Structure formats: C-alpha cells, structure tokens
Short mmCIF file of C-alpha atoms and ligand atoms in Angstrom, two decimals:
data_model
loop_
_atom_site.label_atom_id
_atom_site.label_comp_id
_atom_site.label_asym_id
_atom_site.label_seq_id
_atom_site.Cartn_x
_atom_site.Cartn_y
_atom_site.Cartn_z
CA UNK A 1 27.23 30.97 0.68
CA UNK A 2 24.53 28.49 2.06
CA UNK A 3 25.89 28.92 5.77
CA UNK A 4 24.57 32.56 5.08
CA UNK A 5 21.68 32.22 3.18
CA UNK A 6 19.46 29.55 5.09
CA UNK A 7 17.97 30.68 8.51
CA UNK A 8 18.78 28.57 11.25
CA UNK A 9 15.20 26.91 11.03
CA UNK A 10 15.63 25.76 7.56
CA UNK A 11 18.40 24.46 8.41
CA UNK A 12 17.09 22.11 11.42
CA UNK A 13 14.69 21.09 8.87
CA UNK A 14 15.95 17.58 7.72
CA UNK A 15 14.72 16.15 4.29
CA UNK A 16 12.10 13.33 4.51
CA UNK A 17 14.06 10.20 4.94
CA UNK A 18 11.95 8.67 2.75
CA UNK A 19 13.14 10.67 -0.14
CA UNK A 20 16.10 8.57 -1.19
CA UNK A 21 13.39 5.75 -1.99
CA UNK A 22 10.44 7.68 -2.99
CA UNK A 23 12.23 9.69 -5.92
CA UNK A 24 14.09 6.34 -7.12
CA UNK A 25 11.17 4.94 -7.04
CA UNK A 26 10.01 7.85 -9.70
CA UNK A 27 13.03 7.62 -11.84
CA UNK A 28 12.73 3.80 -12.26
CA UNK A 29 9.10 4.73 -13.18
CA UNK A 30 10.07 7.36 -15.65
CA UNK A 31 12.44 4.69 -17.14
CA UNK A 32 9.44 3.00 -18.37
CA UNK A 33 10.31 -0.11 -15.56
CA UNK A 34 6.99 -1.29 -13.54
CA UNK A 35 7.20 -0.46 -9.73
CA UNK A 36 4.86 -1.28 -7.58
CA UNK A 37 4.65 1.34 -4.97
CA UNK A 38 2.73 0.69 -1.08
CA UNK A 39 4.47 3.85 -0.63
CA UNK A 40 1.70 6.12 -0.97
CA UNK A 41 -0.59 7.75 2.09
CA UNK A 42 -3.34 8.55 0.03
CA UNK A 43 -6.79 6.94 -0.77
CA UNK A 44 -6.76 5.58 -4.46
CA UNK A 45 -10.68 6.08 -4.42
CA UNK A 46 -11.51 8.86 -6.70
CA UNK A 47 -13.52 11.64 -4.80
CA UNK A 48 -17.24 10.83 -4.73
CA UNK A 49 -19.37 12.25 -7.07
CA UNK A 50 -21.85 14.41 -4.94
CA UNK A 51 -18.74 16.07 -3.60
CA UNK A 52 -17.03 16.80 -6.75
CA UNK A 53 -20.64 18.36 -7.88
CA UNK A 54 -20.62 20.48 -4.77
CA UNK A 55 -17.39 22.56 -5.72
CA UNK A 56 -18.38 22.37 -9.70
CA UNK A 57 -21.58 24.49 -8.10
CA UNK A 58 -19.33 26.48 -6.14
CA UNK A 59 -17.63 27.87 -9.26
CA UNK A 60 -20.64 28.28 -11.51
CA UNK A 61 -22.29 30.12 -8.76
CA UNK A 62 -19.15 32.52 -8.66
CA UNK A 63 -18.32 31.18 -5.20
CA UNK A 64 -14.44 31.97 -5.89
CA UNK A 65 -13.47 34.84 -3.69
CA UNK A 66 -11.88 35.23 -0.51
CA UNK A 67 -13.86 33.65 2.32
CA UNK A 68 -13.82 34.08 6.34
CA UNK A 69 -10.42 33.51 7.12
CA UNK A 70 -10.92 30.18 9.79
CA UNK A 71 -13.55 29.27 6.84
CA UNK A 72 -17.00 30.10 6.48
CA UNK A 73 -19.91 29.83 8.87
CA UNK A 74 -21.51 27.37 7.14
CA UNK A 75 -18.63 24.55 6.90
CA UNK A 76 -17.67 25.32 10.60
CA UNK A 77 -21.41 24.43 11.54
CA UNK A 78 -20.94 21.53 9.58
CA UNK A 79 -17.75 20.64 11.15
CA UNK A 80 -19.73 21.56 14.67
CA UNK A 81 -22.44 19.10 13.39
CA UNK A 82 -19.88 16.27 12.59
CA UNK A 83 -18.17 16.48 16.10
CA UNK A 84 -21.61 16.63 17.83
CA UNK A 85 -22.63 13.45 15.45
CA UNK A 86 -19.90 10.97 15.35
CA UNK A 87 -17.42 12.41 18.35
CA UNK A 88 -20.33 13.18 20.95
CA UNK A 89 -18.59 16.88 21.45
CA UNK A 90 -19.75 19.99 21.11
CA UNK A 91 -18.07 23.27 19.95
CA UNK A 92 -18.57 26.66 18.74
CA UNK A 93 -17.68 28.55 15.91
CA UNK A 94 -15.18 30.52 18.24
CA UNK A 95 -13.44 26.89 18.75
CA UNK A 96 -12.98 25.93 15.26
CA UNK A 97 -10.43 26.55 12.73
CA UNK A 98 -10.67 25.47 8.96
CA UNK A 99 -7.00 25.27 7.13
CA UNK A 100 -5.38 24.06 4.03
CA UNK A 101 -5.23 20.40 5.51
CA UNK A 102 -5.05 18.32 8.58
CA UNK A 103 -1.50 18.67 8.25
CA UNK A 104 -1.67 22.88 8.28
CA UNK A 105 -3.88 22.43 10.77
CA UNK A 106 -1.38 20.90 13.11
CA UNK A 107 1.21 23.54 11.91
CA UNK A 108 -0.86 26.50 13.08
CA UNK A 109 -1.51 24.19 16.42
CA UNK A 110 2.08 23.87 17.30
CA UNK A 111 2.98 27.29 16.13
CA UNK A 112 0.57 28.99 18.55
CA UNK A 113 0.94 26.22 21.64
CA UNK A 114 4.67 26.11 21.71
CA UNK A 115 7.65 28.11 22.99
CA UNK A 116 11.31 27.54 21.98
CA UNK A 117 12.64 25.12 24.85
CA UNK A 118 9.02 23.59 25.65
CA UNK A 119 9.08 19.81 25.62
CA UNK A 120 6.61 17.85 22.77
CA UNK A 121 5.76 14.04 23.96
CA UNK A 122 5.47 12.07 20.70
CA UNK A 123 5.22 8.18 20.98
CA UNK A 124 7.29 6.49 18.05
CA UNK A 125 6.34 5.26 15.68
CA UNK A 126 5.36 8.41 14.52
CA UNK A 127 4.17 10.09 12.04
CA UNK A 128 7.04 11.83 10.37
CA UNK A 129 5.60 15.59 10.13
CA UNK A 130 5.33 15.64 13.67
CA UNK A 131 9.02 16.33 15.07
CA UNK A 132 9.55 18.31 12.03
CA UNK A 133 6.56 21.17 12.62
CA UNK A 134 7.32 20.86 17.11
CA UNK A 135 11.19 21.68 16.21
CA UNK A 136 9.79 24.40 13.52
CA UNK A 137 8.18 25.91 16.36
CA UNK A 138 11.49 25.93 18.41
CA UNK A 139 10.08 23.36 20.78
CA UNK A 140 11.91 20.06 21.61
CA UNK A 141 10.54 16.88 19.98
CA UNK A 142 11.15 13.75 22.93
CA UNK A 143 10.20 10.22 21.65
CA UNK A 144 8.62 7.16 23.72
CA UNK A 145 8.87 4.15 22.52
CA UNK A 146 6.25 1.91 22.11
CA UNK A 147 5.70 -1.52 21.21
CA UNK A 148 4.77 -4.35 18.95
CA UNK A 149 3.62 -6.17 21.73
CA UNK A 150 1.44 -3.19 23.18
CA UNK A 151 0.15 -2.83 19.48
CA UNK A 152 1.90 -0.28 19.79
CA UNK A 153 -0.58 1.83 21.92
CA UNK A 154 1.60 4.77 24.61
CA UNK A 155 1.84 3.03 28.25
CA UNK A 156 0.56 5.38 30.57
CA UNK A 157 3.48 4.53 33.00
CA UNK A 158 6.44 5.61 30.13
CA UNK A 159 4.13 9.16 29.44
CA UNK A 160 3.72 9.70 33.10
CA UNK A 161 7.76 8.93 33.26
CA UNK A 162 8.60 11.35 30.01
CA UNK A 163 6.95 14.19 31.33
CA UNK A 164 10.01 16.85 32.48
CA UNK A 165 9.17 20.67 33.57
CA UNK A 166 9.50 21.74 30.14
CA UNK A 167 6.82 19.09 28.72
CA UNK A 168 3.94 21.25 27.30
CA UNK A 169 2.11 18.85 25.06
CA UNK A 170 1.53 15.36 24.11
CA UNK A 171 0.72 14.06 20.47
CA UNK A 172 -2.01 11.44 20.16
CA UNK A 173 -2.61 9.75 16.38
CA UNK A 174 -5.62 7.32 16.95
CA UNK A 175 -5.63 5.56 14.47
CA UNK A 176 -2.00 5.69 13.76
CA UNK A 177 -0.27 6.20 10.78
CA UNK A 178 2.52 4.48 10.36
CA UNK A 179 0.81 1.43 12.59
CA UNK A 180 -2.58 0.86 11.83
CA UNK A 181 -3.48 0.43 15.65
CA UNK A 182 -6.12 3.03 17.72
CA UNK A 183 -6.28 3.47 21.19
CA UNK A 184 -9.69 2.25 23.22
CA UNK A 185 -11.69 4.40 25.80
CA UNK A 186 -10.15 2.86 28.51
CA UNK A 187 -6.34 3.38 27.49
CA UNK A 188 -7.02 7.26 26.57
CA UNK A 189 -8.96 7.56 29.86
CA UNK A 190 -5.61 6.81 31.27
CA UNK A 191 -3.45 8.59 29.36
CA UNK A 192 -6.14 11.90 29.74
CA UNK A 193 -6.17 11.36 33.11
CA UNK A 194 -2.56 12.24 33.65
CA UNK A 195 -2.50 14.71 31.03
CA UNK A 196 -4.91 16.60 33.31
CA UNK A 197 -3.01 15.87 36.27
CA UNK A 198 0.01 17.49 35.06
CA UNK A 199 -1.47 19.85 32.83
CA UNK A 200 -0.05 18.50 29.84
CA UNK A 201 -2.10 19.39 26.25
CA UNK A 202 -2.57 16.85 23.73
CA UNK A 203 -3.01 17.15 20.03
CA UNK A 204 -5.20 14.58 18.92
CA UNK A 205 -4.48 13.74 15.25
CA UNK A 206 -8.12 11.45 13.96
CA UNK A 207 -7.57 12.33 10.54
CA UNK A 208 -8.31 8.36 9.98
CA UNK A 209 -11.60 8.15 12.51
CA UNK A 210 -13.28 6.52 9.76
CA UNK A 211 -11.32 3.45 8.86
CA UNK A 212 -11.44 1.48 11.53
CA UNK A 213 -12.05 -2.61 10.98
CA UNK A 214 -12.85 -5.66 13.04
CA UNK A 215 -15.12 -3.68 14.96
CA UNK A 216 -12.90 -1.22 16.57
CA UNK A 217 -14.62 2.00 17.73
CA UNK A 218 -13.42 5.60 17.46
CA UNK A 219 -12.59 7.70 20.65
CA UNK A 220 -12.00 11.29 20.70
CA UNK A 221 -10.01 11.58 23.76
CA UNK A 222 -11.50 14.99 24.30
CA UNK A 223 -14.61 13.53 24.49
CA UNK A 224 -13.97 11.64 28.18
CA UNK A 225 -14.54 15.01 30.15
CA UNK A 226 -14.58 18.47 30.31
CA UNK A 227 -11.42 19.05 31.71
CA UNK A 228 -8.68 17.05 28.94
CA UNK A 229 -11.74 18.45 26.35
CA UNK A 230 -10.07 21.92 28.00
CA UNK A 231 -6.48 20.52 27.38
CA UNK A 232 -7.20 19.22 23.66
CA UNK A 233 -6.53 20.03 20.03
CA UNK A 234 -9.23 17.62 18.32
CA UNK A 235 -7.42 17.59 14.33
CA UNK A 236 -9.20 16.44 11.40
CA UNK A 237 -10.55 16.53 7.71
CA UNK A 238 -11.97 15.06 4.83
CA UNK A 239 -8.36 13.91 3.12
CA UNK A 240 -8.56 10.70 3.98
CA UNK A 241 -12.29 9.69 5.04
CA UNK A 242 -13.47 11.27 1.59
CA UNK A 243 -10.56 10.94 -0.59
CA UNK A 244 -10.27 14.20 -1.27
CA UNK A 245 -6.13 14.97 -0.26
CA UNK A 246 -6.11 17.39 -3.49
CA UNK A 247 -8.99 19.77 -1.95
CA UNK A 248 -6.48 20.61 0.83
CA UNK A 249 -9.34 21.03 3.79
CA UNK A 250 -8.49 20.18 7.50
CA UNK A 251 -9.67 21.42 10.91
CA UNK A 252 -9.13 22.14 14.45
CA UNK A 253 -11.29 22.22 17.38
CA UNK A 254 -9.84 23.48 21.06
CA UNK A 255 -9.86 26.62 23.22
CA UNK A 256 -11.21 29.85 21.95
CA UNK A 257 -8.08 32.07 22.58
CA UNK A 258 -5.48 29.06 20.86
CA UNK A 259 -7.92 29.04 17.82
CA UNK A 260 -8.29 32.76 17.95
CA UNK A 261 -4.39 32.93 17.94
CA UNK A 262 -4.17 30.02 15.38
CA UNK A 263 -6.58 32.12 13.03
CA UNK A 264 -4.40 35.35 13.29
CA UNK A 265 -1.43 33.13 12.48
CA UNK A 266 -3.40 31.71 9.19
CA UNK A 267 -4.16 35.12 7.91
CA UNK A 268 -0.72 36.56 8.06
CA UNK A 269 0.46 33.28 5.79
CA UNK A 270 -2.57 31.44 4.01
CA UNK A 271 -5.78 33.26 4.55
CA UNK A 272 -8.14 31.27 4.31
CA UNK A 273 -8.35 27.50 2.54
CA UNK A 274 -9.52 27.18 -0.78
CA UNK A 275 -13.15 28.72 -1.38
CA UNK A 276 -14.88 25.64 -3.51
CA UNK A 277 -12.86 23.29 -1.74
CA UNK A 278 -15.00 24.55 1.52
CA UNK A 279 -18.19 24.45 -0.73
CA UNK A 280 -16.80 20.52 -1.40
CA UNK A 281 -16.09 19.93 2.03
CA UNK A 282 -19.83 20.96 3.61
CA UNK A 283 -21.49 18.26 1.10
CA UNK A 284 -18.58 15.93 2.66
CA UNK A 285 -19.61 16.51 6.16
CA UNK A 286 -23.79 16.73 5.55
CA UNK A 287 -24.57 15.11 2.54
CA UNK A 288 -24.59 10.80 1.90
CA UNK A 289 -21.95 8.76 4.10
CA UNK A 290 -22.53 5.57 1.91
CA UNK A 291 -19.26 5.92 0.41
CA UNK A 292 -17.18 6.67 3.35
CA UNK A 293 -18.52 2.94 4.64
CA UNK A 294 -17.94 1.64 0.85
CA UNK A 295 -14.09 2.77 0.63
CA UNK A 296 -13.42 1.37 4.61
CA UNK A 297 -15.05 -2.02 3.35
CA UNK A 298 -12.75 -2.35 0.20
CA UNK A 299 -9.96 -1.27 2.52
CA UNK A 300 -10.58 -3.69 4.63
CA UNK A 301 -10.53 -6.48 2.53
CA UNK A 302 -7.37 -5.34 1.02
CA UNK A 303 -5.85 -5.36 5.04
CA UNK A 304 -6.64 -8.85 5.44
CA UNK A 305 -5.01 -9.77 1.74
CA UNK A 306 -2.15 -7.90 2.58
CA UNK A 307 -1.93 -9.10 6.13
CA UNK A 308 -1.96 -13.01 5.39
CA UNK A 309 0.59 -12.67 2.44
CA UNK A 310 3.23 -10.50 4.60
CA UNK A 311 2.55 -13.61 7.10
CA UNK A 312 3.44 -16.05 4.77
CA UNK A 313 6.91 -14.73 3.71
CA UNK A 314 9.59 -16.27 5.96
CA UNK A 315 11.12 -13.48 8.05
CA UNK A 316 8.01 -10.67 7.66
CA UNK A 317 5.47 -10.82 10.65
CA UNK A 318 2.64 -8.66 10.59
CA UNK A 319 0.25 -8.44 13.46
CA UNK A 320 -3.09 -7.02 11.79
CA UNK A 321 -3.97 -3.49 12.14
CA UNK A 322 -7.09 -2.50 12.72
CA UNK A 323 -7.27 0.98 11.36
CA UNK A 324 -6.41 3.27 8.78
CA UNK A 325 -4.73 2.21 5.75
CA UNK A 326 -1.15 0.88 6.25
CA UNK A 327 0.26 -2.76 7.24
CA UNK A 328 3.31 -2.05 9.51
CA UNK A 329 5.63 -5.37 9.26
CA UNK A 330 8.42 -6.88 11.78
CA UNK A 331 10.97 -7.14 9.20
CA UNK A 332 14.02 -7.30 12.18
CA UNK A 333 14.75 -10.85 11.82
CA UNK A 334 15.34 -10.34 8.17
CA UNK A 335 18.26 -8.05 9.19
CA UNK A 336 20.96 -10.55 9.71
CA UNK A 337 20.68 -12.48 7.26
CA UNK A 338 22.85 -10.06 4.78
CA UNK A 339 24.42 -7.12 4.48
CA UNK A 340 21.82 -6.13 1.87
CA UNK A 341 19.52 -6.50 3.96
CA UNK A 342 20.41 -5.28 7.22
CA UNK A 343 18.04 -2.39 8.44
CA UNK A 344 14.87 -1.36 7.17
CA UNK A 345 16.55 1.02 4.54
CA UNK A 346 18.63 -1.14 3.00
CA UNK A 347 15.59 -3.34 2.93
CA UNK A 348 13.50 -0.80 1.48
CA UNK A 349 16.29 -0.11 -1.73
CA UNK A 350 16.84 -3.73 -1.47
CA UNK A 351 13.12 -4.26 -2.52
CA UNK A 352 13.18 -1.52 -4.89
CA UNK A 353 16.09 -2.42 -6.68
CA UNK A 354 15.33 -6.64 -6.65
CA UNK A 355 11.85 -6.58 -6.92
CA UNK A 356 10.70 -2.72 -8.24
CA UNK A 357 8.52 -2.89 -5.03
CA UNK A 358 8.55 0.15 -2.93
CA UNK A 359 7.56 0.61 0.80
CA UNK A 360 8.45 3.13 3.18
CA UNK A 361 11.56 2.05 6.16
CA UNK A 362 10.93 1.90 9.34
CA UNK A 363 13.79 4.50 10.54
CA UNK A 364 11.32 7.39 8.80
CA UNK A 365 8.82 6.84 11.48
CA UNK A 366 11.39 5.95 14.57
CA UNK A 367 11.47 2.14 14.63
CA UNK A 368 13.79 0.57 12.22
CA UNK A 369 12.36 -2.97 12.94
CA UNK A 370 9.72 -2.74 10.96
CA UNK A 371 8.94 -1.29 7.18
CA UNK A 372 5.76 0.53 6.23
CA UNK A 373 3.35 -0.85 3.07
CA UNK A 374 -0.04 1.12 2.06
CA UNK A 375 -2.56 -0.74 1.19
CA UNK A 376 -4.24 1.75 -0.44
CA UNK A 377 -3.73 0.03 -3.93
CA UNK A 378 -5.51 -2.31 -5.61
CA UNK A 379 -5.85 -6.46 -4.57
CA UNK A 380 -4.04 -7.42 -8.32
CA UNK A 381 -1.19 -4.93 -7.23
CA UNK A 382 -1.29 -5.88 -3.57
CA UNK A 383 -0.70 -9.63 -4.90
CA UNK A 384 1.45 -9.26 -7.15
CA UNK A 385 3.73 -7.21 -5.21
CA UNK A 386 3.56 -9.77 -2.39
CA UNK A 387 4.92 -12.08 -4.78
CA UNK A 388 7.99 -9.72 -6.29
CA UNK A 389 8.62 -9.52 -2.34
CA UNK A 390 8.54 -13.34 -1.32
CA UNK A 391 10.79 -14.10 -4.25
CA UNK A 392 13.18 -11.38 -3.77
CA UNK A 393 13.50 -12.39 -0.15
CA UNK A 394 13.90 -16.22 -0.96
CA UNK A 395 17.60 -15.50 -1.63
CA UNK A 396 18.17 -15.15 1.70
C1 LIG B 401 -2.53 12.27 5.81
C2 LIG B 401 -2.29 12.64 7.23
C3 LIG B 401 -2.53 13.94 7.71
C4 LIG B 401 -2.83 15.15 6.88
O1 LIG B 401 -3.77 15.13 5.98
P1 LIG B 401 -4.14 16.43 5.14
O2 LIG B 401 -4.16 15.95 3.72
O3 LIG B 401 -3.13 17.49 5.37
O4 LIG B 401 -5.48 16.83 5.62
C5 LIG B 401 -2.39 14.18 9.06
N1 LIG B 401 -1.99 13.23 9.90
C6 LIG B 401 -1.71 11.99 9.47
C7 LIG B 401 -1.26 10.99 10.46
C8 LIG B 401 -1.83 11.66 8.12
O5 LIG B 401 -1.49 10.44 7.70
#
C-alpha cells in the first residue's frame, strides 16, 4: 500500500536522525523524570517587549489580511535598511523575498536554483535541512569534509577540487550551526573568488550574524564584490537574533529574476508570511538593538561555562566557538572505551538514558566524532548537566 501511496520524493525524504533521541527525550519528560535537554536550536530569551507590542498593534489596528505576497513594502525597506546597515549591501525591493522563516526561505532558494541532476557543495558538518531541501529539489547533495583543526572553516583547495560539471551551487553557514565557527573576510574572499571563477552560486545562510563573541566580525560574502554579490543568495531573519522562531519571518536577498521566480513559487504554496508577524518583524529590524547585544552577552557567558566544563571531563575536548549558540565537542576518543559508548549515537542515548541529559549526535550533522550541546539554556542547567555528564562518563 505505502509503495503506492508515497511519491518518490517523500520517500527520499529520510526522518531527522535526531528523532530517536529527541522524542525519548519527550517521553522520559512526560514520565515526570527531569531531563536536561542542550538539544534545542532555539533562543530561550522571551521575545522583547517592543516587538511583541508591534504585532499586538498590528491586530488592534485590523492589520490581519493578506499582504504582498514577498511581504510588504515597508518590511522589505527595512530588510533593505538592515543589509545597507550592518552587511554594507545594497538591494532593491525587486531583490528581496520575505517567507515563513529562514528555513522557507532556503526552500524557495533551492527550489527555483536547482535542476534534478545539478550538483549542491555542502561542507559537513552541516546543518541537517540542507541535503534534505537540495535532494527535495531533485538536485544531488555532495559533502566536503572539514575539520576540527581548520575550525572547521571549507579549504578553498577541497571546494575548488569538489566542483564537477554538474556543481551548480555552494552552501555557506557563517556562523555555523552545528559548529559555532564563522568564516573571516579573507577565507570567503577565497572561497568567492573561485565561486566566480567557475560560476558556482552560493547560498549564504547568516541567520546567526548577530552572535558572534571574542570579537569575531560578521562577513556577508556577497558583500566582497559585485560579481559573487551577482552569484549570491544572502538568507536571513529575526528567529534567532530576536528570539522570535514562533513569528516564522525569514528573508532572501539575490538576483531579481531568482527572487521573482522564488515569489511565484511562494504564492502557489504559502502566500505570503504571517501579516502581524511582518508588523513584528519591521520594529525588529528599525526599532532598539539593545537587546540583540543583551541576549549575545548572556550567551556568551554561557559559551565560556559550557566550554571549560566540556574541557574538564576526561575524553570531551571542545575547542571554543565563537559564534552562534552551540558547543560542538570531540567526543571520538570516548568511542572505544565501550560498546555503550561507541559512536556519537550511542553516546547521545547513552547520556540520555545514564544521566537524562540530552544532546544532539554528531552523525545528524555528518561527523560522528563529535556530539552537538545548545547552550541556549540557562548557567544552573548548563552546570548541572555538566555534572550528570562527567559522572555518567566516569564509568568508563
Ligand atoms: C534556525 C536556523 C535556520 C532557520 O531559522 P527560521 O526559524 O526558519 O528562520 C536556518 N539556518 C540555520 C543554520 C538555523 O540554525
């Protein structure tokens, strides 16, 4: 019956591999039994006040109805006004897209880039949606792997070797989520360099531009010239910068005709994003940044907790990350120890299981050396999962 019912495409679809843990995690939880979860990707900030006010407005003033498909006027100008501000790039409304998240917006990206055999460059660790929407376009996810060493930053050398006949695009995610590491100017000069070269486009994911610490400085690649700006999909939105993954508002910035094709895509399926969540999103973008700089400082101070405990368990290194919100552990030398413990899955149930601590393996983002713990929780949690950890692990 199934063999008949499911179109091919759903059936390439595979099922988060981090499902296994994530819904134990929720029936031990449901069982009344207290698990600590680094499992989430979302802020645990509430959305900021001004913000929430913003779409409260929207509804008393009866701003509820359909909108502009690619969002209204006034929230692309803001968008327009944020790239100009903190990017240094300029757009027009004909080059921007508003959608139902960051992560919609890189749907409607690869759906109107790609062509069933073309070639997607993705440098692993990745994040996991990114295979999953390139192979729901019919196009052919290929992996480079990068490394601990390299902070795990793409070598120019491996992309320039990756790219086949077929390769249409490239998929940048500065910072990185599952790593917590974000490319310099110099390193995406590089990389845009050859991009150009051999016309390759790349899909710049900076959905966490704004927590970066240590001093590390955001680069849009698009911004180093006008030809890779020609060759780039800039992605963002307020999810992460504003806590606000709920409101469901993302964007894209690139070539007229892709957006224009994008936009037809989005009203055949979506129409446009959520109204008041637009009217939210333009008080985001133009009204006070204070709390943007007040999460990334509590964040930070949660990376450097997190950091030194996972450094002081025998077995775990962690070299710090310097963006976004996720410590990304070398848990290999952990693996031979026992057959409980002998890849980053049966580390991950392992720790669930022993210690009612969840993470998120490795193997979900390509690299099953190393696990995956959010630190977007708070300090008490943070330490007292670091100690459910260090204890579990001591049997070893
Ligand atoms: C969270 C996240 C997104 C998507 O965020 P939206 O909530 O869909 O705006 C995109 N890319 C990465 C790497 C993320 O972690």
């Amino acid at each position: 019956m199934q063999d008949k019912m499911l179109s091919s495409r759903a059936k390439e679809i595979k099922p988060s591999p981090t499902l296994a843990i994530d819904s134990k995690a929720k029936a031990m939880k449901a069982q009344g039994i207290d698990v600590i979860s680094f499992g989430v990707g979302e802020p645990d900030f509430d959305t900021p006040e001004n913000i929430k006010e913003a779409a409260i407005k929207a509804i008393r003033d009866g701003f509820t109805k359909y909108t502009p498909v690619g969002g209204t006027d006034k929230l692309k100008d803001a968008i327009i006004g944020k790239l100009e501000k903190d990017n240094g790039l300029k757009y027009e409304r004909a080059e921007i897209l508003v959608s139902c998240g960051a992560k919609h917006s890189l749907y409607n990206t690869m759906q109107a880039l790609l062509d069933p055999g073309d070639e997607v460059l993705i440098p692993a660790p990745y994040w996991v949606s990114y295979p999953e929407q390139a192979t729901l376009a019919g196009a052919k996810p290929v992996f480079i792997k990068t490394l601990e060493a390299d902070r795990f930053l793409l070598d120019p050398a491996a992309f320039e070797k990756g790219i086949t006949g077929k390769t249409k695009a490239l998929i940048l995610n500065s910072p990185s989520n599952p790593t917590g590491f974000s490319y310099g100017r110099e390193a995406l000069a590089r990389i845009a360099q050859i991009a150009v070269e051999r016309g390759i486009y790349v899909i710049s994911d900076e959905i966490y531009e704004k927590l970066l610490y240590d001093g590390a400085e955001h680069v849009s690649i698009a911004s180093l010239g006008e030809e890779i700006k020609k060759r780039t999909i800039v992605i963002n939105g307020v999810s992460k910068a504003y806590s606000m993954t709920g409101w469901r508002i993302g964007y894209a910035a690139g070539p007229a005709p892709l957006i224009k094709a994008m936009t037809s895509m989005q009203s055949q399926s979506t129409s446009n994003p959520t109204s008041i969540a637009q009217a939210a999103a333009i008080e985001a973008l133009n009204g006070p940044q204070d709390s943007v700089k007040a999460m990334a400082a509590q964040f930070d101070k949660r990376r450097r907790f997190i950091v030194d405990g996972l450094n002081a368990i025998p077995g775990i290194k962690c070299v710090p990350p310097t963006g976004a919100f996720y410590a990304f552990p070398n848990t290999s030398a952990l693996y031979g120890r026992s057959p409980e413990i002998s890849s980053s899955s049966k580390l991950a149930m392992y720790l669930l299981e022993k210690a009612n601590v969840a993470v998120v393996p490795g193997d979900a983002f390509g690299d099953d050396d190393f696990i995956r713990l959010s630190y977007a929780t708070g300090i008490g949690e943070i330490e007292k999962g670091l100690e459910r950890i260090k204890k579990a692990l001591a049997a070893f």
